[in-house]
Each structure stands twice: as structure tokens, then as C-alpha cells.
Coordinates of C-alpha atoms and ligand atoms in Angstrom, one line a residue:
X1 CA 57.9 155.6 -8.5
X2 CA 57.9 157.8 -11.8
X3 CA 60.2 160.7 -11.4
X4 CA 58.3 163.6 -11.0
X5 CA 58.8 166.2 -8.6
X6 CA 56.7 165.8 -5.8
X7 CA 55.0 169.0 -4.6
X8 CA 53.2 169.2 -1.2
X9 CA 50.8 171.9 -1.1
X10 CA 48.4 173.2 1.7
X11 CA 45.2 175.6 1.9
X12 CA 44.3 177.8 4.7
X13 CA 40.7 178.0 6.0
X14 CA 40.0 181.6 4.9
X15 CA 41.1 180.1 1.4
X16 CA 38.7 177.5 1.9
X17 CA 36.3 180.0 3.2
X18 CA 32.9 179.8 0.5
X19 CA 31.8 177.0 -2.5
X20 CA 33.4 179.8 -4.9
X21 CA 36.7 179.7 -3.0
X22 CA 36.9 176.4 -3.2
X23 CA 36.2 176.2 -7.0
X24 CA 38.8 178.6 -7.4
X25 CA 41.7 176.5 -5.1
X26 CA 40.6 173.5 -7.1
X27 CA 41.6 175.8 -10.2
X28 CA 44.9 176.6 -8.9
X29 CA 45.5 172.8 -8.2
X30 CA 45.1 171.7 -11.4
X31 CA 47.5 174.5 -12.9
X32 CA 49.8 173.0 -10.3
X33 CA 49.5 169.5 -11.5
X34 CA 50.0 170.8 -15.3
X35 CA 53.2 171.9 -14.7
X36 CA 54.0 168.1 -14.2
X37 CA 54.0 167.3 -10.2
X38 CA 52.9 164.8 -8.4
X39 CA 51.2 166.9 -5.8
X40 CA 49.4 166.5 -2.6
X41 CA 47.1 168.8 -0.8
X42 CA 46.8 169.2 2.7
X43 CA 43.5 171.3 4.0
X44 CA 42.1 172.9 6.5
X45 CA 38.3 173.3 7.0
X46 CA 36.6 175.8 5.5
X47 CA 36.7 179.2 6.9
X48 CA 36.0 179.6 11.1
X49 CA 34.5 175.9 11.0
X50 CA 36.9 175.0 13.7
X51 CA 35.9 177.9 15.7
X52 CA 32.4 176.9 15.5
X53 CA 32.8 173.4 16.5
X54 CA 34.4 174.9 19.3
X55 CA 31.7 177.0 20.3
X56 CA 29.0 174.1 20.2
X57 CA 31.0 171.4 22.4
X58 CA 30.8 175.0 25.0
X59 CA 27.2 175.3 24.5
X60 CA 26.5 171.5 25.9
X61 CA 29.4 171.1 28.2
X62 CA 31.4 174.0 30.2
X63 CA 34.5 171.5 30.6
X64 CA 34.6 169.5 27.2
X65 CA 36.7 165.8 27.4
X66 CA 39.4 165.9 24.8
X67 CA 38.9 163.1 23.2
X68 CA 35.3 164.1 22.2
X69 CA 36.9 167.4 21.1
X70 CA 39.4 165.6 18.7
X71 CA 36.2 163.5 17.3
X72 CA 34.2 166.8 16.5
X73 CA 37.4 169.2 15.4
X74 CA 38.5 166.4 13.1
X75 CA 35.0 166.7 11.2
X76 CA 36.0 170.3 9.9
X77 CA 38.8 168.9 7.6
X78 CA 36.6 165.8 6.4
X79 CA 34.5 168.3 4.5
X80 CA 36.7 170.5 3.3
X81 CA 38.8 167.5 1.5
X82 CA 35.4 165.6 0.4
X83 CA 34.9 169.4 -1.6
X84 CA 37.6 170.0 -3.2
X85 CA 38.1 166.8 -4.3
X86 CA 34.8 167.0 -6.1
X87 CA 35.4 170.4 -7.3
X88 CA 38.6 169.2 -8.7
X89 CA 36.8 166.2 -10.0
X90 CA 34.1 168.6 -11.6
X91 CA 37.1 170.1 -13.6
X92 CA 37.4 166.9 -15.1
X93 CA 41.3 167.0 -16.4
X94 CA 42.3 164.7 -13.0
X95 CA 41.4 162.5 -10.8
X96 CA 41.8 163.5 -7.0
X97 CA 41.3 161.4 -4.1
X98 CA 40.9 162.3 -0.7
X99 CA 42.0 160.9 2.6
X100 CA 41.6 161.6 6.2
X101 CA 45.1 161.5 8.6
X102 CA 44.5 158.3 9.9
X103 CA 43.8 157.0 6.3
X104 CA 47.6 157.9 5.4
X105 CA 48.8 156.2 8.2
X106 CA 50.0 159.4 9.6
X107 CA 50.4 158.6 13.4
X108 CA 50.3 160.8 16.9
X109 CA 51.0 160.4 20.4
X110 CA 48.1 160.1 23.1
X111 CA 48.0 163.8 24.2
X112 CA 44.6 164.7 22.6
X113 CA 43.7 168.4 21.0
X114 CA 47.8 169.4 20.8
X115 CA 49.2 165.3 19.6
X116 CA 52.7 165.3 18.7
X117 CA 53.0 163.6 15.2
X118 CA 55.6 160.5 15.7
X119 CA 55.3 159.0 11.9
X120 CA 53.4 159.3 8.1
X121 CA 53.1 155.8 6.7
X122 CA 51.6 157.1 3.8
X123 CA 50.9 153.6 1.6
X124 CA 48.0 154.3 -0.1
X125 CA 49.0 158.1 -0.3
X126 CA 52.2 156.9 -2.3
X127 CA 49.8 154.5 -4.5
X128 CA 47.3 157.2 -5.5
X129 CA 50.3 159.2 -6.4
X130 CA 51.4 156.3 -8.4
X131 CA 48.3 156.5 -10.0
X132 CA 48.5 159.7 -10.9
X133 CA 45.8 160.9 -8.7
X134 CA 46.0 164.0 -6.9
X135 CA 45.6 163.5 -3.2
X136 CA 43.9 165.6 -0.9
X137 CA 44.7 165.3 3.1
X138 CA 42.8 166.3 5.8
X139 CA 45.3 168.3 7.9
X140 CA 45.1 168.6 11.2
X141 CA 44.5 165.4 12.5
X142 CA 45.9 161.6 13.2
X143 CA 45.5 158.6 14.6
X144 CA 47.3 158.0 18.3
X145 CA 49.3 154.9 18.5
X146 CA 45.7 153.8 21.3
X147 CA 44.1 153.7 17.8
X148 CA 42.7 157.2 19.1
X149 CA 41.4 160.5 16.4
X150 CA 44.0 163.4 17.9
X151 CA 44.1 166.8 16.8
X152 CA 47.6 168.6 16.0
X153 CA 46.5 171.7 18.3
X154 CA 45.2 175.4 16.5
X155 CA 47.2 175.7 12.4
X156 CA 48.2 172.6 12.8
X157 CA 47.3 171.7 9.3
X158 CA 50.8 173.1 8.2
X159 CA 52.1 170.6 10.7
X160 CA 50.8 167.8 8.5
X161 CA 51.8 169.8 5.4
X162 CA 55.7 169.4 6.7
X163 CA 55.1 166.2 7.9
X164 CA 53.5 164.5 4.8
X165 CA 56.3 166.9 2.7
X166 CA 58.9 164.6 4.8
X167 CA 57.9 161.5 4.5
X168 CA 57.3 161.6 0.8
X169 CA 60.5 163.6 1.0
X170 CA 59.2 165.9 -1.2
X171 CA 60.9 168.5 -3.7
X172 CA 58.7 171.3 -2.4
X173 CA 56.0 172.6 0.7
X174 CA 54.0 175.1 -0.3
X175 CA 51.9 176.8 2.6
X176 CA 49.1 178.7 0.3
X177 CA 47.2 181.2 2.1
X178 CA 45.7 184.7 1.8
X179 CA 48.6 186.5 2.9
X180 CA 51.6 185.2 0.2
X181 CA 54.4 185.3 3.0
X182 CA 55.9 186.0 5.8
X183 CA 55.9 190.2 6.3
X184 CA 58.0 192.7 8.8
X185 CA 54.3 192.9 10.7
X186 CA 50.9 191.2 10.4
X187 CA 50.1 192.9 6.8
X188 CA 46.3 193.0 7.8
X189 CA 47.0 195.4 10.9
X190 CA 50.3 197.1 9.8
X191 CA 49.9 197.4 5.7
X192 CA 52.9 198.4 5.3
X193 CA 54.4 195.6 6.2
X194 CA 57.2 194.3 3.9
X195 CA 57.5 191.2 2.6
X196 CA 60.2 189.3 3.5
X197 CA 61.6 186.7 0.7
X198 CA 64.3 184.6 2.1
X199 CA 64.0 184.0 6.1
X200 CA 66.1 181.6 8.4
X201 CA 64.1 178.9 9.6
X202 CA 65.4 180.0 13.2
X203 CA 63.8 183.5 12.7
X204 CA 60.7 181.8 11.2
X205 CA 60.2 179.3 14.0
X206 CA 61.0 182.7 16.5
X207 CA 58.4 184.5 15.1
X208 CA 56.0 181.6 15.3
X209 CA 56.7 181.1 18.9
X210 CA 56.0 185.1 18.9
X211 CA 52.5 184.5 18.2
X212 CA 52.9 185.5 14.8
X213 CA 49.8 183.5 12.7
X214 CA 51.7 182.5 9.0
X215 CA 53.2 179.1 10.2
X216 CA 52.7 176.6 12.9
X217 CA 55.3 176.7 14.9
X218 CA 55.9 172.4 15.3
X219 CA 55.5 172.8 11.2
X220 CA 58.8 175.4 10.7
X221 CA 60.5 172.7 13.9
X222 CA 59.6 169.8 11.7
X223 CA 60.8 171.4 8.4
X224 CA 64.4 172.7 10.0
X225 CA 64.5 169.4 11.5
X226 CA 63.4 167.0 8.0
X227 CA 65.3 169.7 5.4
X228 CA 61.7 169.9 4.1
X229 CA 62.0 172.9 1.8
X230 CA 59.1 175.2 3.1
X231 CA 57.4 178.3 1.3
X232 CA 54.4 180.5 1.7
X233 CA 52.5 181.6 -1.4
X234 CA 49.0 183.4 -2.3
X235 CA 46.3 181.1 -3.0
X236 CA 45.1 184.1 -5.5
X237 CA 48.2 184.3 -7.4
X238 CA 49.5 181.1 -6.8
X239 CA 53.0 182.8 -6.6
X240 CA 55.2 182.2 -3.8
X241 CA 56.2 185.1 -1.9
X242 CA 58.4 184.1 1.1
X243 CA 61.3 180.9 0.9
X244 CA 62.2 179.7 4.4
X245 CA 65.8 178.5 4.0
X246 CA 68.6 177.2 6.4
X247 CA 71.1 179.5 4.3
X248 CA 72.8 181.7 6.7
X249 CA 71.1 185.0 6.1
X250 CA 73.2 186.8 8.6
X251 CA 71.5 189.9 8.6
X252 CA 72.8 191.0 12.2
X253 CA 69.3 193.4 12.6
X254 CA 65.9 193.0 13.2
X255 CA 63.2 190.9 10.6
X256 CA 60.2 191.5 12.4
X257 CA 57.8 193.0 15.3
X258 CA 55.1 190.3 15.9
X259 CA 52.2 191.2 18.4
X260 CA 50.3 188.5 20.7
X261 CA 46.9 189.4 22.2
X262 CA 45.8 185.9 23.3
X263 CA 47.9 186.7 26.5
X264 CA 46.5 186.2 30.0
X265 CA 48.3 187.4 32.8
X266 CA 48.5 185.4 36.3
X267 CA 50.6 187.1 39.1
X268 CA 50.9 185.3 42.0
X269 CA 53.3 185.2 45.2
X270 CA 55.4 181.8 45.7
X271 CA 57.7 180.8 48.3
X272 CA 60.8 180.6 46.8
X273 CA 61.3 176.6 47.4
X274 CA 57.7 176.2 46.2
X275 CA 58.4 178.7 43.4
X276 CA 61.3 176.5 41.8
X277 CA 59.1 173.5 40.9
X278 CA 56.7 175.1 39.3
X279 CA 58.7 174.9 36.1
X280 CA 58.9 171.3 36.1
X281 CA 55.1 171.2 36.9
X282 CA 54.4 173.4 34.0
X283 CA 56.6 171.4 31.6
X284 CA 54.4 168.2 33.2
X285 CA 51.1 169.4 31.8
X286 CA 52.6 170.8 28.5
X287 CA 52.0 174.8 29.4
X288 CA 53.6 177.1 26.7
X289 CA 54.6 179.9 28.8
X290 CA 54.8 183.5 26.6
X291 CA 56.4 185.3 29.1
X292 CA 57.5 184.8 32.6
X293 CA 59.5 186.6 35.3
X294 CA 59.8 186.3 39.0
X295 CA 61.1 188.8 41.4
X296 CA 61.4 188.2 45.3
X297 CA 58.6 185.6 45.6
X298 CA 56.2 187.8 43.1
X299 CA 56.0 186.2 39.7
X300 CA 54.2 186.7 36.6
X301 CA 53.5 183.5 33.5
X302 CA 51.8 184.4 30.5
X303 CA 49.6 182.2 28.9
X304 CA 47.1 181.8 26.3
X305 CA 43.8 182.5 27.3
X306 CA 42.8 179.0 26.6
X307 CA 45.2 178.0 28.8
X308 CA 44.1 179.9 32.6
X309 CA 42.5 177.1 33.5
X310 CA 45.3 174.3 33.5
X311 CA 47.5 177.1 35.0
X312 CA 45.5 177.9 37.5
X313 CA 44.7 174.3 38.2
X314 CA 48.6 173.8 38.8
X315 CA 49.3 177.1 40.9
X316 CA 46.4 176.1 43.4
X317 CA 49.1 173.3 44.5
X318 CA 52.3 175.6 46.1
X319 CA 51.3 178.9 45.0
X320 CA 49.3 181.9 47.0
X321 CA 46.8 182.6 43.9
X322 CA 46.7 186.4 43.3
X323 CA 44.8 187.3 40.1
X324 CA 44.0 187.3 36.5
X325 CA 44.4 189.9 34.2
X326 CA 43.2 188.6 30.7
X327 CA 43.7 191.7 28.5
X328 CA 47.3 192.0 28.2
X329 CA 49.9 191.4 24.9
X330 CA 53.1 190.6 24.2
X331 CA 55.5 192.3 22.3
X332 CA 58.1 190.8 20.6
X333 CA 61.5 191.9 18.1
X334 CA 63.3 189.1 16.1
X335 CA 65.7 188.5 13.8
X336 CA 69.4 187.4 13.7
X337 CA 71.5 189.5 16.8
X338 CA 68.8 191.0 18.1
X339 CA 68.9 190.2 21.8
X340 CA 69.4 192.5 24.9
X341 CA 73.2 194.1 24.1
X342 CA 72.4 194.1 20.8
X343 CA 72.3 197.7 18.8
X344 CA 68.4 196.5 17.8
X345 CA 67.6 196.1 21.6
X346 CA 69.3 199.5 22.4
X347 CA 66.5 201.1 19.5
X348 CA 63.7 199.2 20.5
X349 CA 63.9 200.2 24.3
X350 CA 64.8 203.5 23.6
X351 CA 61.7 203.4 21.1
X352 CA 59.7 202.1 24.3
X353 CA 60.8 204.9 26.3
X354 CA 60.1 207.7 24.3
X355 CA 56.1 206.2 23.7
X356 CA 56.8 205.7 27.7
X357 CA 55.6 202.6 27.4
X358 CA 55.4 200.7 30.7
X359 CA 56.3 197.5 30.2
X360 CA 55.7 195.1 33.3
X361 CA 57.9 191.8 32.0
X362 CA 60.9 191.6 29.5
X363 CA 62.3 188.7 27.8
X364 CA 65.7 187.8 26.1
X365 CA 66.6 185.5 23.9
X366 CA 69.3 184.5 20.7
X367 CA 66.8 185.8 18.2
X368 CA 64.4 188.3 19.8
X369 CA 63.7 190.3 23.1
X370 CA 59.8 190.9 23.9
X371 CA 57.8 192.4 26.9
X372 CA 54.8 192.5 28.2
X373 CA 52.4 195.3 28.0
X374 CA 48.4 196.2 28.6
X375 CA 46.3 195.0 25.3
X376 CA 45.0 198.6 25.2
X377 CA 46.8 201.0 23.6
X378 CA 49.0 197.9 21.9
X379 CA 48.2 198.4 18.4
X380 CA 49.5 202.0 18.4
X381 CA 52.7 200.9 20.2
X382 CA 53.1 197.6 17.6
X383 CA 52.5 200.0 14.5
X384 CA 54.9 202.7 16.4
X385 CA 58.0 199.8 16.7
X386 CA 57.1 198.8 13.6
X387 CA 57.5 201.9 12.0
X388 CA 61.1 202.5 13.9
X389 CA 62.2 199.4 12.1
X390 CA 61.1 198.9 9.0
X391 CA 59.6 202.1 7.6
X392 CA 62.0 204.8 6.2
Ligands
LIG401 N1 41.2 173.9 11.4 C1 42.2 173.9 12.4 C2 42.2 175.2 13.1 O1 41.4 176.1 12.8 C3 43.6 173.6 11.8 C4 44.2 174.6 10.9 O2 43.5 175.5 10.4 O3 45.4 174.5 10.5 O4 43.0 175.5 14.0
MG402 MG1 47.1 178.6 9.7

């Protein structure tokens, strides 16, 4: 190999969004390359493509198979590499060539529409490189070790951003997008929001699992785990905004508020010998719980709305079903020290108290505390802690 840094960079969707977009990522790429990389890029597909597909599998089947799912989803990224390697191409100063995940070799587990990425090979992606070439990656997607097309679950074309960023071990992995960082709040609702520059890859991967929409969260596990150095960056400026570091930052107060809407509510009453497997039955079928508390025999989980099904499907077995309630969010503080006990808890509950906020679940953890309240009237609440913390 020649001795140039390597530079892994990927492109959001809403980036992607238009032809003109496009044109103008492929414009940015090539300035990258100038500055003497050898650089991949991972997409997405273009704009709510993914959405879409979505959509249509609903329109012919209620109860879509997975596999066929991971064959349709897979298509979004296949056009969005195929045009922007022209559109690079059109530019005329490089040569680009694009590859689909299973073409790099880069390998998943069985578990079709969330697959688990267990290895890149990435042979011809290191020969294109050799070649000067700039490669472009479908993100997104694999090939299980049945020879199967997977998907990486919803954003998970940062996953394969980290991944490929690994196994190249590359100098740099650049997560472009429209927003150029990670902020205090979602800078589209709360546009005040501060930009945060340096953040622990603990707090990061917290705020992820918060619902929060900048990273994946397997991506931030995958880069703490690899020592892949991740960033976030505008893909209008082309200026990176927010470095995700495993320096100890050591703040010792709160980094962020991060709201979650996609949160369905299931209360049900369990016996309490019935109640104690359901954790290793929700582990079983891979169900991210948001939230969950159980008190005498009554319990509440939190899941994503794509998700009632599969836990309804499980609770039918031990548990007396009660009902749904599928307009509900979830609340969450992070940062270093903020747990319950900690001065930030003490503010944000008091905070709660004074909006008399009636919260119906709470949660605890190292690096955040978050509860569950009704969707409506969330926004003012989320704007209202936000403004507790970070505005002044
Ligand atoms: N296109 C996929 C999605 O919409 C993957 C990604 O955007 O990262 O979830
Ligand atoms: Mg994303």
C-alpha cells in the first residue's frame, strides 16, 4: 500500500436527497480526495427511499418475510452508490468505483433487517484503493455467512462507515450529514441547541441508545470498541463539527436532553414467577426495551412502535395482556455523573416538578436518568429541560 491517509467518509440520505445534492456530495468528494486521501464513501439511499420501500412491501403484504425485506431495502443504497459514482465520474479529475456490501466482502450474521456485522474482507475495496480509485460503498447492507442479502437495521449505514473505517484501519470516519455534529438537543426542534465538539464515546453511544438520530448506536459501539476515530461533519461545509474521542472529558454535568417519540407503551399484569422470565424471552427475540419498570405484578416495557407486534407476540405466552398506548415518549438526561444522586438528577426532577410533569416510568443509569411521559405536550417539556440546562 502507498502511504496515504486513508479517510472513510459517509453520506446521509437527506444529503443524498435530489440529482443536485448528489452533484454537490460528489463535489465535496473530490475536494476530499485533493487533499491527498485515499478515501472511501459509504452511502445511504437517497432521501426517504428506505421509507418508501417500506411502505410498498405494506401495500402487498400486511406481515412482510424478512428476507424479502433485506432484498428490497438493499436496492435503496445500490442507486444511490451507482450516482454518485457517475457524478463523480462526470467531474472527470477521478475515477470512482462502486460496490455493494457483499461485494467488499463485508459479512453479517443470519438475523435479517437488524444483522450483526461479524467481518469486512474488503479485497477488491483495498485494490481499487491501490488503484487510486475512490470507492463508494453501499451502506447498510451485507452478506450473512447462509450467503444471505441482510440489512444492518434503520442508520445503519454509519454502522458500515465504522466497520469499513476498521478494517482498513483507517486514519479517519467522517459521518457527513446535514446537521455537522452532535448538539445539547435535536438542532431542528430546539435551535438553540449547542454544538458540542469533543464528546466521550460513552456519552455518544448513551445518547444513541436515547433515541437521539446523529449516530447508529452499533456504529459509536463498533468505533469505541475498533479505536476507529469517528467525527460528524456538514456535507455543506464539509467542516467537521463534533470529534467523538475516548479522552476522558470528565465534565461531571449534563451533555444532552434527547427526546424519543417512536415509543409504544404496553402495560400489562404478570405473575411474579411468570414476570421474571420475560427478560430472558425478550433478550431471546432481540427486543430493545426503552424503558421498563414493574411494580407488584403491574409492569410497563417501552418499545419502538415497529416493535408491538414481537412484544405482544411474546407477552401472549405468561403475561395477562392489558393494553397499548402508542403515543407516549421518553425523556432522557446524559452526560458524565448524571445519574439519580447526582446534582444534574436533583435539577432535572425538580425541573419536572415545577412543569408538574407526570411522569409514569423513571430510569437510572451511569450516564443518564430518563422517564416516561405522554407524547403530547412533550415538545414543550423537552424544549423546557433543555433550556434548564443548557440555555443561560
Ligand atoms: N437507508 C437506511 C435507512 O433509511 C440506512 C441508513 O440510512 O443509514 O435506515
Ligand atoms: Mg442516519
Amino acid at each position: 500500500m502507498n502511504n496515504k491517509p486513508i479517510v472513510v467518509q459517509k453520506y446521509g440520505g437527506s444529503s443524498l436527497a435530489t440529482p443536485e445534492l448528489i452533484k454537490r456530495v460528489a463535489q465535496n468528494v473530490v475536494a476530499r480526495k485533493d487533499e491527498g486521501v485515499d478515501l472511501v464513501v459509504v452511502v445511504s439511499a437517497m432521501g426517504k427511499t428506505t421509507d418508501e420501500f417500506i411502505k410498498l412491501a405494506h401495500t402487498v403484504n400486511a406481515n412482510p418475510d424478512k428476507r424479502e425485506m433485506d432484498m428490497l431495502l438493499s436496492v435503496g443504497e445500490r442507486i444511490s452508490i451507482s450516482v454518485l459514482a457517475l457524478a463523480i465520474n462526470a467531474i472527470g479529475k477521478y475515477q470512482a468505483v462502486s460496490y455493494t456490501g457483499s461485494q467488499i466482502g463485508l459479512i453479517t450474521d443470519n438475523n435479517h433487517t437488524n444483522a450483526r456485522v461479524l467481518e469486512v474482507k474488503g479485497l477488491r475495496l483495498r485494490e481499487a484503493l491501490q488503484e487510486d480509485k475512490i470507492v463508494v460503498i453501499a451502506g447498510f447492507q451485507g452478506v450473512s455467512i447462509n450467503k444471505e442479502i441482510t440489512t444492518l437495521g434503520r442508520g445503519g449505514s454509519d454502522t458500515t462507515a465504522v466497520a469499513v473505517a476498521a478494517a482498513l484501519q483507517a486514519d479517519s470516519c467522517e459521518i457527513m450529514s446535514d446537521i455537522d455534529g452532535i448538539y445539547t438537543a435535536d438542532p431542528k426542534r430546539i435551535p438553540v441547541a449547542r454544538r458540542i465538539d469533543r464528546i466521550h464515546y460513552d456519552e455518544a453511544l448513551e445518547m444513541a441508545a436515547a433515541g437521539a438520530k446523529m449516530l447508529h448506536k452499533t456504529s459509536v459501539e463498533f468505533a469505541k470498541r475498533h479505536h476507529v476515530p469517528l467525527s460528524l461533519g456538514s456535507t455543506f461545509t464539509g467542516q467537521i463539527g463534533t470529534i467523538v474521542t475516548d479522552e476522558n472529558l470528565s465534565r461531571g454535568a449534563a451533555s444532552g436532553v434527547v427526546i424519543d417519540r417512536d415509543v409504544a407503551v404496553i402495560r400489562f399484569s404478570t405473575r411474579q414467577e411468570d414476570g421474571l422470565k420475560l427478560p430472558l424471552l425478550f433478550s431471546r427475540e432481540k427486543l430493545f426495551l426503552k424503558i421498563w419498570q414493574c411494580v407488584q405484578g403491574l409492569a410497563i416495557i417501552g418499545v419502538s412502535h415497529s416493535d408491538i407486534s414481537t412484544a405482544q407476540r411474546i407477552l401472549e405466552q405468561t403475561a395477562q395482556y392489558l393494553n397499548v398506548d402508542e403515543r407516549q415518549a421518553v425523556l432522557s438526561l446524559v452526560g458524565t455523573g448524571v445519574s439519580i444522586g447526582s446534582e444534574a438528577a436533583r435539577k432535572f426532577f425538580t425541573a419536572l416538578d415545577e412543569l408538574q410533569v407526570t411522569y409514569s416510568a423513571v430510569m437510572n443509569g451511569e450516564l443518564f436518568v430518563r422517564v416516561l411521559i405522554p407524547l403530547e405536550g412533550s415538545d414543550e417539556i423537552y424544549a423546557a429541560i433543555h433550556k434548564q440546562f443548557f440555555e443561560n
